[in-house]
N, CA and C atoms as an extended XYZ file, in Angstrom:
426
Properties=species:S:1:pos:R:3:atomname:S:1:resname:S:1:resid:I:1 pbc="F F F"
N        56.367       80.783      105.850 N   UNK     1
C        55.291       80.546      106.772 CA  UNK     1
C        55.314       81.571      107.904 C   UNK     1
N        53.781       81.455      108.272 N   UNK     2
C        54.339       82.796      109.536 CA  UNK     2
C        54.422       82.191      111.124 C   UNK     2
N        55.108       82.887      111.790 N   UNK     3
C        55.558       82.288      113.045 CA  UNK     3
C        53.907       82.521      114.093 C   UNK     3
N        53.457       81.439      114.176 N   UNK     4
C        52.476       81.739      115.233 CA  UNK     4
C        52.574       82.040      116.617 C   UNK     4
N        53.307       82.735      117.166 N   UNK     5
C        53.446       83.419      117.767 CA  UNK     5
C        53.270       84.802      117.889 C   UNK     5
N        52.756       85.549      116.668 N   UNK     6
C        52.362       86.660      116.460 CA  UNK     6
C        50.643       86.304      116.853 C   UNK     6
N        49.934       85.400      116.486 N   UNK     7
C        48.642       84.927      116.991 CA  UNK     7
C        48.101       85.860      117.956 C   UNK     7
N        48.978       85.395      119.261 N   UNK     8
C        48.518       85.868      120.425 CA  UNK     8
C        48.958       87.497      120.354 C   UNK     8
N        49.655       87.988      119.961 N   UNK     9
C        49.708       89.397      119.934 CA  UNK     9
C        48.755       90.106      119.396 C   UNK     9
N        48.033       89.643      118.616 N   UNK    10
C        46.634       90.900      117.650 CA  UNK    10
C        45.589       90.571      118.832 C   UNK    10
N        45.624       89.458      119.744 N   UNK    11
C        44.396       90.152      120.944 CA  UNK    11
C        44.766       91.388      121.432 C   UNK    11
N        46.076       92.074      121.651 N   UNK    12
C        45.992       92.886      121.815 CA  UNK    12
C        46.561       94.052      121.208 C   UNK    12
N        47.242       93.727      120.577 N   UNK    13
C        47.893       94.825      119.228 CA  UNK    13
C        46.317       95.259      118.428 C   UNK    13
N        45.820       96.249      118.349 N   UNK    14
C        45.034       96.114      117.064 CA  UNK    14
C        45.541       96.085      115.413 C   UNK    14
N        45.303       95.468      115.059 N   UNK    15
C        45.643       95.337      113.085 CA  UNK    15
C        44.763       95.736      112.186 C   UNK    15
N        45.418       96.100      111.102 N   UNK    16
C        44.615       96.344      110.237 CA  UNK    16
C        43.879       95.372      109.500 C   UNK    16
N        43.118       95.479      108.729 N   UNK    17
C        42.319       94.808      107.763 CA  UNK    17
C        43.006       93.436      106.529 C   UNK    17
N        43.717       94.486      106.104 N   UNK    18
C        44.967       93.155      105.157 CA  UNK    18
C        45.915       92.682      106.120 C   UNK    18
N        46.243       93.207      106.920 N   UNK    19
C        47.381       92.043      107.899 CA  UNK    19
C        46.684       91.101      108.312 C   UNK    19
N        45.302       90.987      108.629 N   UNK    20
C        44.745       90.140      109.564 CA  UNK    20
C        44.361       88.955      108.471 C   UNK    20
N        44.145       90.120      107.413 N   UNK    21
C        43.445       88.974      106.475 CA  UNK    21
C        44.980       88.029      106.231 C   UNK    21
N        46.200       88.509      105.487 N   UNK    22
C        47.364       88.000      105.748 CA  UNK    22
C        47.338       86.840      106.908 C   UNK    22
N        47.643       87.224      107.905 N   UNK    23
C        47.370       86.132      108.919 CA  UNK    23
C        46.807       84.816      108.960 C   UNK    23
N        45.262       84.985      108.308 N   UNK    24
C        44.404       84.260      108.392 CA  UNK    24
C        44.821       83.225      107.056 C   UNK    24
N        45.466       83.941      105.952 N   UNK    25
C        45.438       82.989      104.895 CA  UNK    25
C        47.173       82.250      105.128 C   UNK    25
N        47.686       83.015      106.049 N   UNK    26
C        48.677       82.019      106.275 CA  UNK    26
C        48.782       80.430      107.282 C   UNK    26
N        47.702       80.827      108.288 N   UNK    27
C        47.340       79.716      109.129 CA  UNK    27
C        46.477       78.750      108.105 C   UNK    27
N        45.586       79.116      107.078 N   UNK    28
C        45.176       78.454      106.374 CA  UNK    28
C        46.146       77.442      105.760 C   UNK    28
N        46.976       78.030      104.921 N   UNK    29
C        47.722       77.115      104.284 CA  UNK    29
C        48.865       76.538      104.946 C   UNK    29
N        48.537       76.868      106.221 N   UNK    30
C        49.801       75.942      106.800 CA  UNK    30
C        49.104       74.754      107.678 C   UNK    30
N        47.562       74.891      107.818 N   UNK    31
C        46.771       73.670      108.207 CA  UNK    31
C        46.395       72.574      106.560 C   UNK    31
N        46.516       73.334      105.597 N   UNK    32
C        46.206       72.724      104.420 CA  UNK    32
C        47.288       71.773      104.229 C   UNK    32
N        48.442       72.493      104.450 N   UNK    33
C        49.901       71.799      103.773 CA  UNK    33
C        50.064       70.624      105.181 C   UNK    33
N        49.713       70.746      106.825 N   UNK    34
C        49.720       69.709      107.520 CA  UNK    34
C        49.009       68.562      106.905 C   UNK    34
N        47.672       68.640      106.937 N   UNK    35
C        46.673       67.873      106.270 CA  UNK    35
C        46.915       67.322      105.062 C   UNK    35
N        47.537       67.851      103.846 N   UNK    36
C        48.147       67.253      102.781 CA  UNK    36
C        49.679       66.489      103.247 C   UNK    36
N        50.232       66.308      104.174 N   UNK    37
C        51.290       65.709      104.228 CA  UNK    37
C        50.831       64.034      105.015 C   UNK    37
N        49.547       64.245      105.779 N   UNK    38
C        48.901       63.127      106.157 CA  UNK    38
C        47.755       62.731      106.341 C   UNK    38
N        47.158       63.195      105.148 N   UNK    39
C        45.904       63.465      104.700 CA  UNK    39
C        44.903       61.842      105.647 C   UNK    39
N        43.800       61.799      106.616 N   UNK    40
C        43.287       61.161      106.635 CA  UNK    40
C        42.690       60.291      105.448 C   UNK    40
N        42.009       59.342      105.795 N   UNK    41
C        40.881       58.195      105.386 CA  UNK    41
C        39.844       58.954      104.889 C   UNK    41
N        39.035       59.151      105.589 N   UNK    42
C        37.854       59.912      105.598 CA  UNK    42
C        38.043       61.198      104.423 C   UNK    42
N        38.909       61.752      104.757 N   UNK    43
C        38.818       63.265      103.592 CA  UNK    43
C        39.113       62.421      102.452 C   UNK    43
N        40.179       61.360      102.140 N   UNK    44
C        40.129       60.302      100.684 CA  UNK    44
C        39.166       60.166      100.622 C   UNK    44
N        38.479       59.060      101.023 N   UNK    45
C        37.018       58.213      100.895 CA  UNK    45
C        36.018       59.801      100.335 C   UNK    45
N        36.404       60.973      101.250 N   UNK    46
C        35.004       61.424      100.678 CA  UNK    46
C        35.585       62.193       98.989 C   UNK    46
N        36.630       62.629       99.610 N   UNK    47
C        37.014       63.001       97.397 CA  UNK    47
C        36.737       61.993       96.425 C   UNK    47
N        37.158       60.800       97.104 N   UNK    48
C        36.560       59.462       95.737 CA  UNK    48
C        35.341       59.366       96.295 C   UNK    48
N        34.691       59.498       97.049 N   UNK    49
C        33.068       59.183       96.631 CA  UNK    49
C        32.565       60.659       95.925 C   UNK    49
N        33.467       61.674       95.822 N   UNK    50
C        32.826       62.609       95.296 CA  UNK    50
C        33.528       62.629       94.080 C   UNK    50
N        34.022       62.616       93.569 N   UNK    51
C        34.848       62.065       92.197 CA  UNK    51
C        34.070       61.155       91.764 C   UNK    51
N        33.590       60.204       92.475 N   UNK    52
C        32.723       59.073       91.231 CA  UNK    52
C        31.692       59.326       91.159 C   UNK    52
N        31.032       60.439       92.068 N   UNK    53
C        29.589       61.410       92.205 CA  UNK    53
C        29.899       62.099       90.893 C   UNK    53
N        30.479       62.954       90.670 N   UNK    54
C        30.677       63.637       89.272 CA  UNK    54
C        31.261       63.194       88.258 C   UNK    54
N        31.665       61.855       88.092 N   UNK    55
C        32.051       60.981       86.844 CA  UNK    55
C        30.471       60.470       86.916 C   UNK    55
N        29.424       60.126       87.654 N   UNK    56
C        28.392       59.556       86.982 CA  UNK    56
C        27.672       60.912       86.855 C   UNK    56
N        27.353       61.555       87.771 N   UNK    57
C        27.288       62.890       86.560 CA  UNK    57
C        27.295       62.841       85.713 C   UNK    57
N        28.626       63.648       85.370 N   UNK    58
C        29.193       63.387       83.509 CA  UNK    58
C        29.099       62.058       82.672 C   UNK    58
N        28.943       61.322       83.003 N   UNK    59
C        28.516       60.421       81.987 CA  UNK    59
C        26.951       60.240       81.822 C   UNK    59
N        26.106       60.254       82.962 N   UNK    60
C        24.682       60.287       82.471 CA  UNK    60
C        24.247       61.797       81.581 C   UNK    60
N        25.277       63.201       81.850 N   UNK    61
C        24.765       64.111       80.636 CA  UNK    61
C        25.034       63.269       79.432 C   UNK    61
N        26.566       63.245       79.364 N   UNK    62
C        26.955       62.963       78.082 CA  UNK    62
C        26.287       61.886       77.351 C   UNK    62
N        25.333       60.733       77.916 N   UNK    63
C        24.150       59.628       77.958 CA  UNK    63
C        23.463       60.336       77.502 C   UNK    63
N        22.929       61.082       77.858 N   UNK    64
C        21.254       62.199       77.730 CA  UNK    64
C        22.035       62.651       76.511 C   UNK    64
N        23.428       63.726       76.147 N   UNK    65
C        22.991       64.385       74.868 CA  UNK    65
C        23.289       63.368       74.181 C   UNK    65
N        23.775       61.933       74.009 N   UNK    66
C        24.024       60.955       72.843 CA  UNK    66
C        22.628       60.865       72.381 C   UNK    66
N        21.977       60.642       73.646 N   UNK    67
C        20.548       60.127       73.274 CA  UNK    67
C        19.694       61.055       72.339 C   UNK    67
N        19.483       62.055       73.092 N   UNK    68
C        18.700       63.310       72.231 CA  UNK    68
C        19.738       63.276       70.428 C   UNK    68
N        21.010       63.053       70.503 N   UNK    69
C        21.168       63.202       69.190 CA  UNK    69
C        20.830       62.229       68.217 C   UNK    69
N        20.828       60.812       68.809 N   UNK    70
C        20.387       59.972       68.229 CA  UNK    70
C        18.912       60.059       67.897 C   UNK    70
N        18.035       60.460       68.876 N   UNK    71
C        16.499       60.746       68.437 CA  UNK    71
C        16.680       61.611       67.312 C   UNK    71
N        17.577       62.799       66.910 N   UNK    72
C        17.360       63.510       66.174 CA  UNK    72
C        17.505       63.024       64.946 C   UNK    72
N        18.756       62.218       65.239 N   UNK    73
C        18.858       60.987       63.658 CA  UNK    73
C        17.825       60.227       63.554 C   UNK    73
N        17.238       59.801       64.395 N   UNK    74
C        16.625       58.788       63.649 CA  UNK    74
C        14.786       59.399       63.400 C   UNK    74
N        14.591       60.868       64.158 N   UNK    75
C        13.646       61.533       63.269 CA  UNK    75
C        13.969       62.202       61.453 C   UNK    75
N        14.967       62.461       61.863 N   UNK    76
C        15.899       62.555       60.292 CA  UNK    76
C        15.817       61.638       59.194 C   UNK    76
N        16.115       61.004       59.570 N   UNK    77
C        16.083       58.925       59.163 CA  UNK    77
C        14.495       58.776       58.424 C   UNK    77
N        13.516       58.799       59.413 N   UNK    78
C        11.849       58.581       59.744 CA  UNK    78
C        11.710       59.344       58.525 C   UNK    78
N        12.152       60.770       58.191 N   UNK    79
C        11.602       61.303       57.178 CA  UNK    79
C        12.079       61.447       56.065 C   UNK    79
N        13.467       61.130       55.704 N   UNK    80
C        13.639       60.184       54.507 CA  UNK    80
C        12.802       59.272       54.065 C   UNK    80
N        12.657       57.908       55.224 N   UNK    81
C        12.434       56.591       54.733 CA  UNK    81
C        10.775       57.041       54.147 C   UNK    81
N        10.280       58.160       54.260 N   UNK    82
C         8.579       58.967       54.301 CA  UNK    82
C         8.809       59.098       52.694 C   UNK    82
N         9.614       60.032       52.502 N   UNK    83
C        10.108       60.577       51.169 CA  UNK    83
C        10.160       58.881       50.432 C   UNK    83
N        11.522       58.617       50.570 N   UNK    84
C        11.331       56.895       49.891 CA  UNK    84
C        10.039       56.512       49.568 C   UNK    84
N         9.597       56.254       50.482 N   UNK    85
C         8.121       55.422       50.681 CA  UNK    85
C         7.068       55.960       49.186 C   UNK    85
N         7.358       57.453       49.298 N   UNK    86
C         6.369       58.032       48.938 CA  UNK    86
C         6.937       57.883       47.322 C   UNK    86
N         8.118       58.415       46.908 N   UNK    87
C         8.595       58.043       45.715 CA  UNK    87
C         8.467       56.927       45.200 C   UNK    87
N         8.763       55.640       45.789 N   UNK    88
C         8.305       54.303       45.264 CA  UNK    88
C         7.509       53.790       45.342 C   UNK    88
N         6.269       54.399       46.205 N   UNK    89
C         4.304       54.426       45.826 CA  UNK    89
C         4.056       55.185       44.328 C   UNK    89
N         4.634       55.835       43.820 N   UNK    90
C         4.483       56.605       42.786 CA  UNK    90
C         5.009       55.976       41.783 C   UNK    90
N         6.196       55.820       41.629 N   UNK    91
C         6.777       54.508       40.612 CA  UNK    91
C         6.248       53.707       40.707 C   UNK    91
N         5.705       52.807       41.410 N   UNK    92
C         4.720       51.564       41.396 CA  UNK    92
C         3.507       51.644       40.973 C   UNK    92
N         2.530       53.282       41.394 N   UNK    93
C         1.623       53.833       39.838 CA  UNK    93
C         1.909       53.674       38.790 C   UNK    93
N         3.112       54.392       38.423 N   UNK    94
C         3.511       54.699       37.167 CA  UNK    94
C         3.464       53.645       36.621 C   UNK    94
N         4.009       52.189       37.083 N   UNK    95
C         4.346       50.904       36.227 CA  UNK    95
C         3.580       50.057       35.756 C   UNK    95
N         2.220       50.548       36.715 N   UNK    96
C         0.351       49.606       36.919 CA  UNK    96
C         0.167       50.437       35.240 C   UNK    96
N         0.592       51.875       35.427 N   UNK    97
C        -0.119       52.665       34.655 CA  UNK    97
C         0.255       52.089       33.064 C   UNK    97
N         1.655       52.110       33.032 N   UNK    98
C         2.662       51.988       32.077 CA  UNK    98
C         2.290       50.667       31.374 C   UNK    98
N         2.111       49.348       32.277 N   UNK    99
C         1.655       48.317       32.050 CA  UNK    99
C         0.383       48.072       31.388 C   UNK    99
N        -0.425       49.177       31.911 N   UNK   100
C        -1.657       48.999       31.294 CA  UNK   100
C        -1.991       49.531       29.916 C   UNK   100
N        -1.416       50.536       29.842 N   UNK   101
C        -1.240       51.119       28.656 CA  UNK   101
C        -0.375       50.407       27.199 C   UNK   101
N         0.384       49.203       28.079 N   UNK   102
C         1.420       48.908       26.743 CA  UNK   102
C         0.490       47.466       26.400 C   UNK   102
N        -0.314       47.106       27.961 N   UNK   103
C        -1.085       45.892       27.261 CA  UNK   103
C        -2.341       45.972       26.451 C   UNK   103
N        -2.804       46.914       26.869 N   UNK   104
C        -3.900       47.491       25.582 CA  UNK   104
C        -3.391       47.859       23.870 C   UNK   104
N        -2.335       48.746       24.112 N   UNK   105
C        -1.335       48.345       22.773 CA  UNK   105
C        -0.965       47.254       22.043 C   UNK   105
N        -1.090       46.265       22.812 N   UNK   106
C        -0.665       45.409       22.308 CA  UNK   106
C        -1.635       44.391       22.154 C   UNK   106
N        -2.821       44.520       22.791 N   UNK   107
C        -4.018       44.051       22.264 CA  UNK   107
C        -4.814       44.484       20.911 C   UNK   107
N        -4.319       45.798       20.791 N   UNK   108
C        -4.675       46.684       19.190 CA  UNK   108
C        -4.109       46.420       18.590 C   UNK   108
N        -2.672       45.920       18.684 N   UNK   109
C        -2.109       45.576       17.542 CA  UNK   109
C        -2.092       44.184       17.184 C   UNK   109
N        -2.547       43.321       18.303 N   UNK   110
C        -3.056       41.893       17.410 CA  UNK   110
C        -4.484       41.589       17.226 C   UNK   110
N        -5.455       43.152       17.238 N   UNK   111
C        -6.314       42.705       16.827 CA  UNK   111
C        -6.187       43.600       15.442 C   UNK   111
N        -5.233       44.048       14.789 N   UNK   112
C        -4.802       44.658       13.810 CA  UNK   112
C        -5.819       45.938       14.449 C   UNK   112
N        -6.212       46.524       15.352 N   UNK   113
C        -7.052       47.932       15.451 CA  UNK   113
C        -8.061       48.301       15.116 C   UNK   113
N        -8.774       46.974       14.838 N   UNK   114
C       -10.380       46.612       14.193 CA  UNK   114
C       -11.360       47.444       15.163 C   UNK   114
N       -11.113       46.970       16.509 N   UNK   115
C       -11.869       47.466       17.550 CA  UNK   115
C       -11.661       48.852       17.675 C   UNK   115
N       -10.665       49.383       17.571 N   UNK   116
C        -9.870       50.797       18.419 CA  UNK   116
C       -10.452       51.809       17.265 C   UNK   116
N        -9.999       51.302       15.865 N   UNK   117
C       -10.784       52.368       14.865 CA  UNK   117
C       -11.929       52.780       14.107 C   UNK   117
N       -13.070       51.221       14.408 N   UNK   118
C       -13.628       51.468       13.573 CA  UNK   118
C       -15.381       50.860       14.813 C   UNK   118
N       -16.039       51.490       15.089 N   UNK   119
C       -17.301       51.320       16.479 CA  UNK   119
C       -18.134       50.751       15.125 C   UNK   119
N       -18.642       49.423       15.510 N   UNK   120
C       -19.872       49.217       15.167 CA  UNK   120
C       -20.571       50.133       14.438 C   UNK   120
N       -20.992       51.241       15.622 N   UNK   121
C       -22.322       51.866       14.981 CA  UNK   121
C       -21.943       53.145       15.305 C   UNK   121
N       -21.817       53.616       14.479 N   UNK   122
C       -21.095       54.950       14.454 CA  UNK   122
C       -22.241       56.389       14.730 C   UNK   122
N       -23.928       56.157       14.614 N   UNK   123
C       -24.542       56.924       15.131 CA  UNK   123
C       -24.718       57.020       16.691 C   UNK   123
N       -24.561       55.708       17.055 N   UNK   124
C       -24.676       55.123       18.452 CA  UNK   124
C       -23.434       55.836       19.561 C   UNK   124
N       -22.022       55.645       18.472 N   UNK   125
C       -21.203       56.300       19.319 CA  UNK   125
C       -20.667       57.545       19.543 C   UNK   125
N       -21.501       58.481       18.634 N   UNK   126
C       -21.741       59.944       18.962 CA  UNK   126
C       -20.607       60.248       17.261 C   UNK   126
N       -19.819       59.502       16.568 N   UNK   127
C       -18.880       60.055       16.124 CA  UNK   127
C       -19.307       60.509       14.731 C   UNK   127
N       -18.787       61.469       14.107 N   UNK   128
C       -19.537       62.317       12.861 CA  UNK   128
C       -18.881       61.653       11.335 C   UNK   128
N       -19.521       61.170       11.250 N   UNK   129
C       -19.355       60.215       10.065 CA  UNK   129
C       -20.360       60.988        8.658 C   UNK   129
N       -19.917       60.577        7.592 N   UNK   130
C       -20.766       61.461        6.435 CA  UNK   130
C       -22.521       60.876        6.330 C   UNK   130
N       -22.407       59.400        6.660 N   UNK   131
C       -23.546       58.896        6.587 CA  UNK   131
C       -24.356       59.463        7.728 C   UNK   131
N       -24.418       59.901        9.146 N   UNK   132
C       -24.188       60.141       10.110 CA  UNK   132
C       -25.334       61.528        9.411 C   UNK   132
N       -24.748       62.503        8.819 N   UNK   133
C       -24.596       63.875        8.661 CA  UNK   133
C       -25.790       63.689        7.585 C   UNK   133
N       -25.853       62.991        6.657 N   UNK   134
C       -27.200       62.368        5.490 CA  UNK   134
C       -28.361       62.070        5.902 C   UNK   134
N       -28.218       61.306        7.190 N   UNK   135
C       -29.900       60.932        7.954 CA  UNK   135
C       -29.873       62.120        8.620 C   UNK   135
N       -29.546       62.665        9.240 N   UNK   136
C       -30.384       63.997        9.840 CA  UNK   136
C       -30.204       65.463        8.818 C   UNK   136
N       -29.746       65.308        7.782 N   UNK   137
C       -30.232       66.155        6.838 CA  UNK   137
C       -31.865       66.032        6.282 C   UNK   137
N       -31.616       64.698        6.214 N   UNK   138
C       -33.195       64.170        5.734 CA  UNK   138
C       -34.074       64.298        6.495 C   UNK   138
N       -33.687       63.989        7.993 N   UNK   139
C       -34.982       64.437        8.910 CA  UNK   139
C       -35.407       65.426        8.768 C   UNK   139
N       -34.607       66.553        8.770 N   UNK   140
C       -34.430       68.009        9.374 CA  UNK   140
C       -35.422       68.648        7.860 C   UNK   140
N       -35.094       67.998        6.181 N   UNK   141
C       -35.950       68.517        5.771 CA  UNK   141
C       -37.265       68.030        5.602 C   UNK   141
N       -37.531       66.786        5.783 N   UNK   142
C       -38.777       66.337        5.818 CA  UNK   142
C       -39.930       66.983        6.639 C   UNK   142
């Protein structure tokens, strides 16, 4: 430590630049190290009110980025459950479709396919049959 008694000598000694600064950081830490040996009330009280100033700080960031990451999951999430959605709207076509198709099958086959192969009126339903092909030969030469 330095003897303060040199203090009063640089009013009139002039010093240089680093001694003084020297000086200055020795009175510093020898008011620091008083003050740490009987540190008031007041300088406590204000480090813990400033200590629990920057613990809620840090916990409302670390709040904010939980949060933002969780939004990010659960936009993540949102567009899966989209995908899902959309895949099992499509399978649920498919099964209307599937269904419909196997019950018509199966209406042809207990009507033995009477209906499915053979139309009434075969000029009527456009399909080219030999008889079909005989009347408008005959028109065509008459």
């Amino acid at each position: 430590m330095v003897d303060f008694r040199f203090k009063y000598i640089s009013m009139y000694v002039p010093m240089d630049r680093f001694y003084s600064s020297y000086l200055f950081t020795c009175l510093a830490e020898k008011y620091v190290s008083k003050n740490m040996e009987h540190p008031d009330k007041d300088s406590i009280e204000a480090l813990e009110a400033e200590a629990k100033i920057l613990g809620t700080e840090l916990a409302l960031q670390n709040a904010g980025n939980t949060n933002n990451r969780l939004k990010l999951e659960i936009t993540k999430m949102a567009e899966v459950l989209e995908k899902q959605r959309m895949v099992l709207e499509k399978a649920d076509d498919n099964r209307k479709e599937a269904k419909l198709i196997f019950s018509t099958l199966m209406e042809l086959n207990k009507n033995g396919g009477s209906d499915w192969a053979e139309p009434s009126n075969p000029v009527k339903s456009g399909a080219p049959t030999g008889d079909a092909n005989l009347v408008e030969e005959t028109k065509l030469s008459q």
